[in-house]
Coordinates of C-alpha atoms in Angstrom, one line a residue:
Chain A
X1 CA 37.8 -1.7 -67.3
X2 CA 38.5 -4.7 -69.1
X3 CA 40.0 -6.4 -66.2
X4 CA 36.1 -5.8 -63.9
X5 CA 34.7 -7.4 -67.5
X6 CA 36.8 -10.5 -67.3
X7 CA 36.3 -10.7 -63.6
X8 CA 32.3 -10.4 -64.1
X9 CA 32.2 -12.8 -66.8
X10 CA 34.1 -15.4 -64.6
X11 CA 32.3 -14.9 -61.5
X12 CA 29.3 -15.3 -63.1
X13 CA 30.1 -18.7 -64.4
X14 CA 31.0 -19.8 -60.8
X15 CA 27.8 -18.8 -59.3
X16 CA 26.2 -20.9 -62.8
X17 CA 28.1 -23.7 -61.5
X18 CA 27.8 -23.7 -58.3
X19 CA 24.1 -23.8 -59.0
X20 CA 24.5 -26.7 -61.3
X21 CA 26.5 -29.0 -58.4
X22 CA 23.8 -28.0 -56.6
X23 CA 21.2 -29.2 -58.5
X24 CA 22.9 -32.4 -59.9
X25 CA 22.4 -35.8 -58.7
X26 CA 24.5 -37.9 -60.1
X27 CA 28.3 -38.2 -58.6
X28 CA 30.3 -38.2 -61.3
X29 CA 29.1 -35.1 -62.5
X30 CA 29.0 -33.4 -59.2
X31 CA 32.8 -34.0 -59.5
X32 CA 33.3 -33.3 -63.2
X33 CA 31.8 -29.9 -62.0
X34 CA 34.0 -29.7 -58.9
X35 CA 37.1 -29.2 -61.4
X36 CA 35.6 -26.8 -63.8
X37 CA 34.6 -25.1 -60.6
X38 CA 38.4 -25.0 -59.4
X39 CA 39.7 -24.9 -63.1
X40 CA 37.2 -21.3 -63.7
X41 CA 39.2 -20.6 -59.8
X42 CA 42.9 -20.2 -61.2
X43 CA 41.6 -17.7 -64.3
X44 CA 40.1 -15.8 -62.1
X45 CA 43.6 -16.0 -59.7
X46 CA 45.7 -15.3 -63.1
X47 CA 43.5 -12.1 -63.6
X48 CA 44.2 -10.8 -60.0
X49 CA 47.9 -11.2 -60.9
X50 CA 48.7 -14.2 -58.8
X51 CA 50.3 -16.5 -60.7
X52 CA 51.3 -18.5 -58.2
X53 CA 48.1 -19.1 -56.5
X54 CA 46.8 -19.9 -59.8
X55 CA 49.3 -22.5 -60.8
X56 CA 49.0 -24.4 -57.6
X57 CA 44.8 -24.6 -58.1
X58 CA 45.1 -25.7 -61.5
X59 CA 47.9 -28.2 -61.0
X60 CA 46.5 -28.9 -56.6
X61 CA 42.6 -28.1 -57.2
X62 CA 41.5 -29.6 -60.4
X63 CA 44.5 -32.2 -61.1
X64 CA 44.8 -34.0 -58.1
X65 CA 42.0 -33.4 -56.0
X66 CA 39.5 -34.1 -59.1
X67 CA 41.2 -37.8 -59.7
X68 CA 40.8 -38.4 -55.7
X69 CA 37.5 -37.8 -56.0
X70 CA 36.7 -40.1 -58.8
X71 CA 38.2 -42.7 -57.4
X72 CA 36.2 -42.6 -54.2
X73 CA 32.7 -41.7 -56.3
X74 CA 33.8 -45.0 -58.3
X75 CA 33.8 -46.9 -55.1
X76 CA 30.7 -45.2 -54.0
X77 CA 26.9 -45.9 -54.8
X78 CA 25.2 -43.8 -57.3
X79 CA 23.5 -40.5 -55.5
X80 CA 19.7 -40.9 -54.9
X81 CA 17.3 -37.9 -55.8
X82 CA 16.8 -37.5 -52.0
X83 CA 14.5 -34.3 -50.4
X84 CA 16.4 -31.6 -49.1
X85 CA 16.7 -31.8 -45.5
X86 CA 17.1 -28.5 -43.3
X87 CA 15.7 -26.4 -46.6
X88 CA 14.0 -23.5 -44.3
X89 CA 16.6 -22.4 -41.7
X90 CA 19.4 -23.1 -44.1
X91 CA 17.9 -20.3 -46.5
X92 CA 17.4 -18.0 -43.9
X93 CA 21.0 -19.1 -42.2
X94 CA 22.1 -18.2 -46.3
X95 CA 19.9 -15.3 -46.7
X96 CA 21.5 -13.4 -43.7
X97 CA 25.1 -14.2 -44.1
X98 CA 25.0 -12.9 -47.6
X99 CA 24.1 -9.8 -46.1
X100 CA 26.1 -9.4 -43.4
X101 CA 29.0 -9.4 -45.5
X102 CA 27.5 -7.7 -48.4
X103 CA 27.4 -4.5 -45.4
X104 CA 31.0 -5.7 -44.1
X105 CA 32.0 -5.4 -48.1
X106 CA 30.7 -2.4 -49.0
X107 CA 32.6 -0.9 -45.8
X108 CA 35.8 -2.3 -47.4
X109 CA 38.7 -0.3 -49.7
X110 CA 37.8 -0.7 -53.3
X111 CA 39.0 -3.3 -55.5
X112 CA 42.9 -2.4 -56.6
X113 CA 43.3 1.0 -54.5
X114 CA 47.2 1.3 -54.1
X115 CA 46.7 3.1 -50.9
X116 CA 44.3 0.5 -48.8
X117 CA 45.6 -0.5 -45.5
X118 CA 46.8 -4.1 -46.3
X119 CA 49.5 -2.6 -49.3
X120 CA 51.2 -0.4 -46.8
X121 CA 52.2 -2.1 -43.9
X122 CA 55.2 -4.8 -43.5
X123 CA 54.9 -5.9 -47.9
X124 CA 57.0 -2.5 -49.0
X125 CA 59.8 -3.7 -47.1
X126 CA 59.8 -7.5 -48.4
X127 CA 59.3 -6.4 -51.6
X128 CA 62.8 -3.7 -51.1
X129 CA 64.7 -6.4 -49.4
X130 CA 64.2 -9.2 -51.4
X131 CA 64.9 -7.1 -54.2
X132 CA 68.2 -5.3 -52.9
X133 CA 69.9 -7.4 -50.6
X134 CA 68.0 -11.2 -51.0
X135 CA 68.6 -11.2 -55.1
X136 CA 65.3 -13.6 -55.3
X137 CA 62.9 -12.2 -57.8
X138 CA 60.1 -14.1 -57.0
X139 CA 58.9 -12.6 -53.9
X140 CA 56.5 -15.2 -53.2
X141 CA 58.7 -18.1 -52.5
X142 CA 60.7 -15.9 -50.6
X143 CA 57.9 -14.8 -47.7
X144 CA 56.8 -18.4 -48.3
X145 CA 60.3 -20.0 -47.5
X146 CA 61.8 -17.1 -45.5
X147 CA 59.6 -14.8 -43.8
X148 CA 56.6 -16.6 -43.4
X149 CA 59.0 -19.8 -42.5
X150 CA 57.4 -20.9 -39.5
X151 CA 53.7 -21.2 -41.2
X152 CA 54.9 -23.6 -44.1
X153 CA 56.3 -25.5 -41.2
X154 CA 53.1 -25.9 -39.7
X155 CA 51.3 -26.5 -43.1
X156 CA 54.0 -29.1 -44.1
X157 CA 53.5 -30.9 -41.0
X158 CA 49.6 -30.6 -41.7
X159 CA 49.5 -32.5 -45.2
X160 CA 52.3 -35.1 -43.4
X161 CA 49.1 -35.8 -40.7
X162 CA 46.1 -35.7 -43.3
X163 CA 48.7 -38.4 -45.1
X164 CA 48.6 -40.7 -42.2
X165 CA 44.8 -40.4 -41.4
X166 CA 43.8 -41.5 -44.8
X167 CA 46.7 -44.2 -44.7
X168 CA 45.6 -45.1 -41.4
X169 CA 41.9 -45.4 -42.3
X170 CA 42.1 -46.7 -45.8
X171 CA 44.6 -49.3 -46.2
X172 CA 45.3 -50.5 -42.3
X173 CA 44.4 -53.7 -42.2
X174 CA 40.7 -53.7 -41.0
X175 CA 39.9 -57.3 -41.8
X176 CA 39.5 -58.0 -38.2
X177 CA 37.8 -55.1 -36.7
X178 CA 35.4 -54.9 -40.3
X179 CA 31.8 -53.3 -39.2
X180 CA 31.0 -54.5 -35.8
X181 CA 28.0 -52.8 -36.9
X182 CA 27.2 -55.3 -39.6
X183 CA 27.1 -58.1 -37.2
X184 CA 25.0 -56.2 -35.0
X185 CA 22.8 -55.3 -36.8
X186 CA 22.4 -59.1 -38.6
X187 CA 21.9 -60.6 -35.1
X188 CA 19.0 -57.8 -34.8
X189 CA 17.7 -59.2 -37.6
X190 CA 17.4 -62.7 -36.7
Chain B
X1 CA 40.9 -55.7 -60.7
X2 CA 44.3 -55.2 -59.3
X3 CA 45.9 -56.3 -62.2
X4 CA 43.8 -55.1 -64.9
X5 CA 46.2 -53.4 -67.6
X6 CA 44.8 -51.0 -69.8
X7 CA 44.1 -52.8 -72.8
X8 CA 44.5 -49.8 -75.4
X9 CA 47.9 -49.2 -76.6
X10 CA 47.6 -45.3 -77.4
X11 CA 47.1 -44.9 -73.7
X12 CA 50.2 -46.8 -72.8
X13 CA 52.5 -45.3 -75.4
X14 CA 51.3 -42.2 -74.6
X15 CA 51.7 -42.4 -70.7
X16 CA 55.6 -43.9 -71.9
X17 CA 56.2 -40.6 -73.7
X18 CA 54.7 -38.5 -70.7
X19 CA 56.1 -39.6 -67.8
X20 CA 60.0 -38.4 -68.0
X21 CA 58.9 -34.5 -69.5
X22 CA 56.6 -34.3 -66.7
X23 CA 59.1 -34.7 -63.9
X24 CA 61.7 -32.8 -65.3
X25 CA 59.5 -30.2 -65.7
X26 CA 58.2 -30.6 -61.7
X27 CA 61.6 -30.6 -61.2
X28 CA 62.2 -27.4 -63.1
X29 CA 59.0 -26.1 -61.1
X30 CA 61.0 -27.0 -57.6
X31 CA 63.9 -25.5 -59.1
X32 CA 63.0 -22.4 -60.6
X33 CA 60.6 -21.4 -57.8
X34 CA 63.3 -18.4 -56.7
X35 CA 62.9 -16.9 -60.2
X36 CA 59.9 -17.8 -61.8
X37 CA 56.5 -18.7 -60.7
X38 CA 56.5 -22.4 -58.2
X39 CA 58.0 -23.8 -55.9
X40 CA 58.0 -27.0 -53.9
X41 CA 53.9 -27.5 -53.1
X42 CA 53.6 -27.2 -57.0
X43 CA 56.8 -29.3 -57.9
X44 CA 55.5 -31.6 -55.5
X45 CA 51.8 -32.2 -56.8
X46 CA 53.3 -32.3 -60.8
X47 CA 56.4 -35.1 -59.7
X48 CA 53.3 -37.0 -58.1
X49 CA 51.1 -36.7 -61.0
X50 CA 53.3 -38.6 -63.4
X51 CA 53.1 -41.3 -61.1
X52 CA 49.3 -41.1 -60.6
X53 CA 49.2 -41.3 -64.0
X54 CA 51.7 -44.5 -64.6
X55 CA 49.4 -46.2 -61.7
X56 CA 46.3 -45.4 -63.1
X57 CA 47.5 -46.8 -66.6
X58 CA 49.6 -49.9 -66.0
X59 CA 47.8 -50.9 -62.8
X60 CA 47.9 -50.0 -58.9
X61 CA 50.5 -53.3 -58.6
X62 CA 53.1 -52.2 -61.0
X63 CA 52.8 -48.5 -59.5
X64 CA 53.5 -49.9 -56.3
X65 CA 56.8 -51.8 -57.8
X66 CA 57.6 -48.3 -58.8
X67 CA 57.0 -46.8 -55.2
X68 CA 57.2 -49.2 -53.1
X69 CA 54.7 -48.4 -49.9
X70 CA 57.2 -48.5 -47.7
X71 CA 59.8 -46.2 -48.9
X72 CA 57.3 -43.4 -49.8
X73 CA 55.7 -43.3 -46.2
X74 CA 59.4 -43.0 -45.1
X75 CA 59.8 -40.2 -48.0
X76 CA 57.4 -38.6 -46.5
X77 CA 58.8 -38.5 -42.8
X78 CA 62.6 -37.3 -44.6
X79 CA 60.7 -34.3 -46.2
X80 CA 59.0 -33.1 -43.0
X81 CA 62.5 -33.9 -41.3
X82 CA 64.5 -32.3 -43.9
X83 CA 62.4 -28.8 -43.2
X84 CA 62.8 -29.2 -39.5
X85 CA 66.2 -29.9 -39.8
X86 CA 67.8 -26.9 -41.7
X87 CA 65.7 -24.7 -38.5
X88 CA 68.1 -27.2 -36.3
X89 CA 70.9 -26.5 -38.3
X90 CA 70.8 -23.5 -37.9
X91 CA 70.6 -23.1 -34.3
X92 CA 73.6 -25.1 -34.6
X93 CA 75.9 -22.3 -36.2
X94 CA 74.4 -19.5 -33.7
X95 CA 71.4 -18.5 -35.8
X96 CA 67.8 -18.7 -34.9
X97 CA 65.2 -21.7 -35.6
X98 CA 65.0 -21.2 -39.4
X99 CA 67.4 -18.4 -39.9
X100 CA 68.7 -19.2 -42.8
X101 CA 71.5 -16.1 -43.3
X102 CA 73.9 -18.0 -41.3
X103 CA 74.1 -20.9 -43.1
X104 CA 77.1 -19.5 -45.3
X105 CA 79.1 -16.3 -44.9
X106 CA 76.8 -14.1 -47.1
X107 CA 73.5 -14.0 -46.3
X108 CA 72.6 -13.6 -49.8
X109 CA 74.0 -17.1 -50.8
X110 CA 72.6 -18.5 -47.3
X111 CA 69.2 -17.4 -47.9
X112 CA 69.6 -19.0 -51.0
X113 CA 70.5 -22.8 -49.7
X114 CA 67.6 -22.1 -47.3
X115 CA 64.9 -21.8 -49.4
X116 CA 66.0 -24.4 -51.9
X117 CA 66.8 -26.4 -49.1
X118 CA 63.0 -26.0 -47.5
X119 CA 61.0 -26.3 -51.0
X120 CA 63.1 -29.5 -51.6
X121 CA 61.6 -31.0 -47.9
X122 CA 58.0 -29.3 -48.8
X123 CA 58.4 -30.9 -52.2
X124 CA 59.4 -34.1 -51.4
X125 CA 56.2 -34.6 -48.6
X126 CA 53.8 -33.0 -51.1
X127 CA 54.4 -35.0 -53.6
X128 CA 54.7 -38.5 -51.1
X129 CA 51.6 -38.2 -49.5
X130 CA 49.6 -37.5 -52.8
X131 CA 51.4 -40.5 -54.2
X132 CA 50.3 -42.4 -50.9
X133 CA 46.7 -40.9 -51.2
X134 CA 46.1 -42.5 -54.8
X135 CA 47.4 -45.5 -53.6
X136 CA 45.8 -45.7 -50.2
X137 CA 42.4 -44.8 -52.7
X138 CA 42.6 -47.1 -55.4
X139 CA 43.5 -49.7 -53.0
X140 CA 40.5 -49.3 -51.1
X141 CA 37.8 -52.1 -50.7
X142 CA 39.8 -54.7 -52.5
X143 CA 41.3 -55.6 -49.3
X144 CA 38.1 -56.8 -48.4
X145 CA 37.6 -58.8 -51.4
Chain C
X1 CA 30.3 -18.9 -50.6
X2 CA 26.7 -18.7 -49.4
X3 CA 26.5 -21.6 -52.0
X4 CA 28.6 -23.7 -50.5
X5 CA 27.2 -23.2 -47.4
X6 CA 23.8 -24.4 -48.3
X7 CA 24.7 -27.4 -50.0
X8 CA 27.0 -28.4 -46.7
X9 CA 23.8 -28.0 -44.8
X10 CA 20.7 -29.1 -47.2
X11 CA 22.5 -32.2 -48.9
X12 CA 22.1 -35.5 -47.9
X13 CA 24.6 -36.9 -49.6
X14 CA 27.9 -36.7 -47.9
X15 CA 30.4 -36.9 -50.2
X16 CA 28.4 -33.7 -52.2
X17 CA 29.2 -32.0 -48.4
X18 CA 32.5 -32.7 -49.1
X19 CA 32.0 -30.8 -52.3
X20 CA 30.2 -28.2 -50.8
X21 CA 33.0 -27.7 -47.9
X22 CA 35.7 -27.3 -50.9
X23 CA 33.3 -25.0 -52.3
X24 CA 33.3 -22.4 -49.6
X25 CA 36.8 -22.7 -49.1
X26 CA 38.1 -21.4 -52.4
X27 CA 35.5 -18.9 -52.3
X28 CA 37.1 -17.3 -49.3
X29 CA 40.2 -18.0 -51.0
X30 CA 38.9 -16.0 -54.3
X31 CA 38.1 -13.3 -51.7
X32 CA 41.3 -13.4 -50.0
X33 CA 43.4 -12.8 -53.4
X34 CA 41.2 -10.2 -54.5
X35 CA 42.2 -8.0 -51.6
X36 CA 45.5 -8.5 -52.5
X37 CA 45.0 -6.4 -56.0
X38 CA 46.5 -3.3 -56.6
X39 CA 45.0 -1.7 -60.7
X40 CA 47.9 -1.2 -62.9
X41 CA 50.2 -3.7 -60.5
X42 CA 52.1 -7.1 -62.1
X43 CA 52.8 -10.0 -60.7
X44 CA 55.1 -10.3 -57.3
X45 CA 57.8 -11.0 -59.8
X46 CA 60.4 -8.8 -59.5
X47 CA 62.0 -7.4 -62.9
X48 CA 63.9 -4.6 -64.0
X49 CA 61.5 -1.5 -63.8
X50 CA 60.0 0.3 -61.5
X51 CA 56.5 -0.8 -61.1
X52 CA 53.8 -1.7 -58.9
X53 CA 53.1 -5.0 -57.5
X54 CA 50.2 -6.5 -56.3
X55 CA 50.2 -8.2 -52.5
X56 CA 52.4 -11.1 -52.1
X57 CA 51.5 -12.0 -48.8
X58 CA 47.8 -13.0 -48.9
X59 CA 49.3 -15.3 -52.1
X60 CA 51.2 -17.0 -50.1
X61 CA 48.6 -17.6 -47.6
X62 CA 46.5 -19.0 -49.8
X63 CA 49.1 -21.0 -51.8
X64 CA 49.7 -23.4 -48.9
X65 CA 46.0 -23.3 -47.9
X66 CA 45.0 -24.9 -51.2
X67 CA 47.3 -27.7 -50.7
X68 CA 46.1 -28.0 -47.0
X69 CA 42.8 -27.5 -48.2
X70 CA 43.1 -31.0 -50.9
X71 CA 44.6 -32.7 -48.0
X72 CA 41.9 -32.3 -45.2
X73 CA 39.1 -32.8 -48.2
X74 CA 41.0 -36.1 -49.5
X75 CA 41.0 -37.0 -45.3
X76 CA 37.2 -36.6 -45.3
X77 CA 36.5 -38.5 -49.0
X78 CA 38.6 -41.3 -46.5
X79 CA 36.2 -40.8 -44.0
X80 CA 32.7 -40.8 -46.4
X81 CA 34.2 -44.3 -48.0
X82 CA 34.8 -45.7 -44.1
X83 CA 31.6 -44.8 -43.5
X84 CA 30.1 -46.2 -46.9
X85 CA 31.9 -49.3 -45.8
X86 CA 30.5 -49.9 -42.2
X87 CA 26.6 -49.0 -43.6
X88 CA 26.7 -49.6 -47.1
X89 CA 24.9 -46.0 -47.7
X90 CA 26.5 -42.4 -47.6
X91 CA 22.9 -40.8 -47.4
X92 CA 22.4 -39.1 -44.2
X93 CA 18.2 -40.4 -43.4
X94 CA 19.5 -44.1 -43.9
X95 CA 22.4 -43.7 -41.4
X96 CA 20.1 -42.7 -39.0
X97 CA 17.4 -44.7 -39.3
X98 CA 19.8 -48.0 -39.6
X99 CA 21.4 -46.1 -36.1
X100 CA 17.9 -46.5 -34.4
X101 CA 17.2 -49.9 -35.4
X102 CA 20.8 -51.4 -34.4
X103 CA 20.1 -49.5 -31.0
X104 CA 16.0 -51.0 -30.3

């Protein structure tokens, strides 16, 4: 009971502020909220008893990502109270997607039921081995590292290629090839 | 702006005393990750983060003394390799692509080497490319300047 | 989710789309983790006792999502500041309106 409570509580702040980023304007604070956003993320991970998923969205989700995007709202203009473009079909695109998995939810195995499809497949078995014959407590390293191998290969290689594309549009050397569109647009103006 | 030090001393002092318990406890993170919550993404991100934080104290130059460009972006390249290279190894000694019980003569111990062997690549990469996206951030648009 | 959503589409700021991307990814991940709950379970660590666990495998899923997840957003904060640089605005009107003028 007190675990739905907690999980209430928390969920309710999220939907506060994502209202809030929303709302706001201003960059800075758009950000500022982005952490608390991710920060209110890895309670409500440590109350679904995944400690690791929790400890990589405080130290991944609000600690790194929040400073990268400072330093690019510091380099950016201060947000302009703008009208909301696309406001009618996007509420209706919103609207209908809520329910459509509000019906696909209510269809699902309840919160924490032992017996729902996705605890009794091929998890019993990693949980024996690694136990038994492995010796590695931490059973989520070991699916990460071991079973699931082939994946963290692919994600691996993933961050190496995001790494390049911002190294390869941030800091190559675009003296040269700087805004062919600026010109153009000053010869327009002449 | 590239060489504008941060003129109060707590933060400096401070940043002093940080920086060496922060890695040795991303290196505990990396470490540990067999027994304890962690593992190489987090190790990664923390090891990072005490650099972040000496660049964004004493300067983007002097951070880039510390890591020089150069070396990280082949840092990053060895962790990738490092991952793809224990799957090579052991095709090598008869196994498949990352099948790590062959690399000693109980599987136990092999699985073992494996996964420390594997965090270690994802940790080094992790933490390189957040290194070289604060960098590649901070250095932006005072190229143009 | 459906937050995130919306603010993707009705913003016109880009860098809150990037927000608003992040946004409805760690929803999803929220949900994904919550299936992985089992009442009266611990954390996948392994101890001692006998006792029940809750899901590792969506965990670890989600673990290297996140980190994917910072990556890709970081790639398209790279993106929003190429973009501020070229047109000197990140608001989605001016782009296009400075687009139909360089074209005329």
């Amino acid at each position: 009971m007190n675990f739905l409570l907690i999980n209430f509580f928390l969920i309710s702040l999220l939907l506060v502020t994502t209202f809030f980023i929303f709302k706001t304007t201003s960059l800075i604070s758009v950000v500022a909220l982005t952490g608390a956003f991710t920060l209110l993320c890895s309670a409500i991970y440590v109350n679904l008893d995944a400690v690791d998923v929790a400890f990589t969205e405080a130290a991944v989700g609000s600690g790194i990502s929040t400073i990268l995007m400072v330093m690019a709202a510091a380099k950016l203009p201060e947000g302009k109270k703008n009208k909301l473009i696309n406001l009618f079909p996007s509420i209706i695109l919103a609207v209908s997607i809520s329910l459509i998995l509000i019906i696909i939810i209510a269809n699902l195995p309840l919160l924490g039921d032992p017996n729902a499809p996705i605890h009794l497949h091929v998890v019993p078995e990693y949980l024996k081995e690694s136990k038994d014959f492995f010796h590695i407590p931490n059973v989520v390293t070991n699916i990460l590292a071991s079973y699931r191998g082939f994946d963290t290969l692919g994600e691996t290689i993933v961050i190496f290629t995001a790494g390049l594309g911002v190294i390869a549009l941030l800091t190559s050397n675009t003296l040269n090839r700087k805004t062919n569109f600026k010109k153009n647009n000053k010869k327009n103006e002449r | 702006m590239r060489d504008k030090i941060s003129s109060s001393p707590v933060l400096s002092v401070v940043s002093k005393i940080l920086f060496a318990p922060i890695i040795i406890f991303g290196l505990y993170v990396q470490f540990h990750g067999d027994y304890g919550p962690g593992g190489g993404f987090q190790a990664g991100v923390i090891v990072a983060a005490a650099f972040i934080l000496y660049s964004m104290i004493f300067g983007l130059s002097k951070g880039e003394t510390l890591v020089p460009t150069m070396i990280n972006r082949y840092l990053m390249c060895v962790g990738v390799l490092l991952y793809a290279g224990v799957g090579i190894v052991s095709i090598l000694l008869d196994g498949m692509y990352l099948d790590y019980n062959v690399l000693s003569s109980d599987p136990s111990t092999g699985q073992h080497i494996g996964i420390i062997l594997v965090e270690l690549g994802v940790g080094i990469t992790v933490a390189t490319v957040m290194i070289a996206l604060y960098h590649s951030f901070a250095s932006f648009g005072e190229i143009n300047e | 989710m459906v937050g995130g959503l919306f603010i993707i589409i009705t913003s016109q700021n880009y860098l809150k789309k990037v927000v608003g991307l992040a946004i409805f990814q760690t929803a999803v991940f929220v949900f994904f983790v919550s299936l992985a709950k089992v009442l009266d379970g611990t954390a996948p660590i392994l101890t001692k006792m006998e006792n029940a666990y809750s899901n590792p495998l969506p965990h670890v899923l989600i673990l290297t999502a996140i980190v994917v997840g910072v990556a890709t957003s970081a790639l398209g904060l790279a993106l929003v500041l190429q973009i501020y640089r070229n047109y000197e605005t990140i608001e989605e009107k001016e782009i296009q309106s400075l687009e139909l003028k360089s074209d005329k």
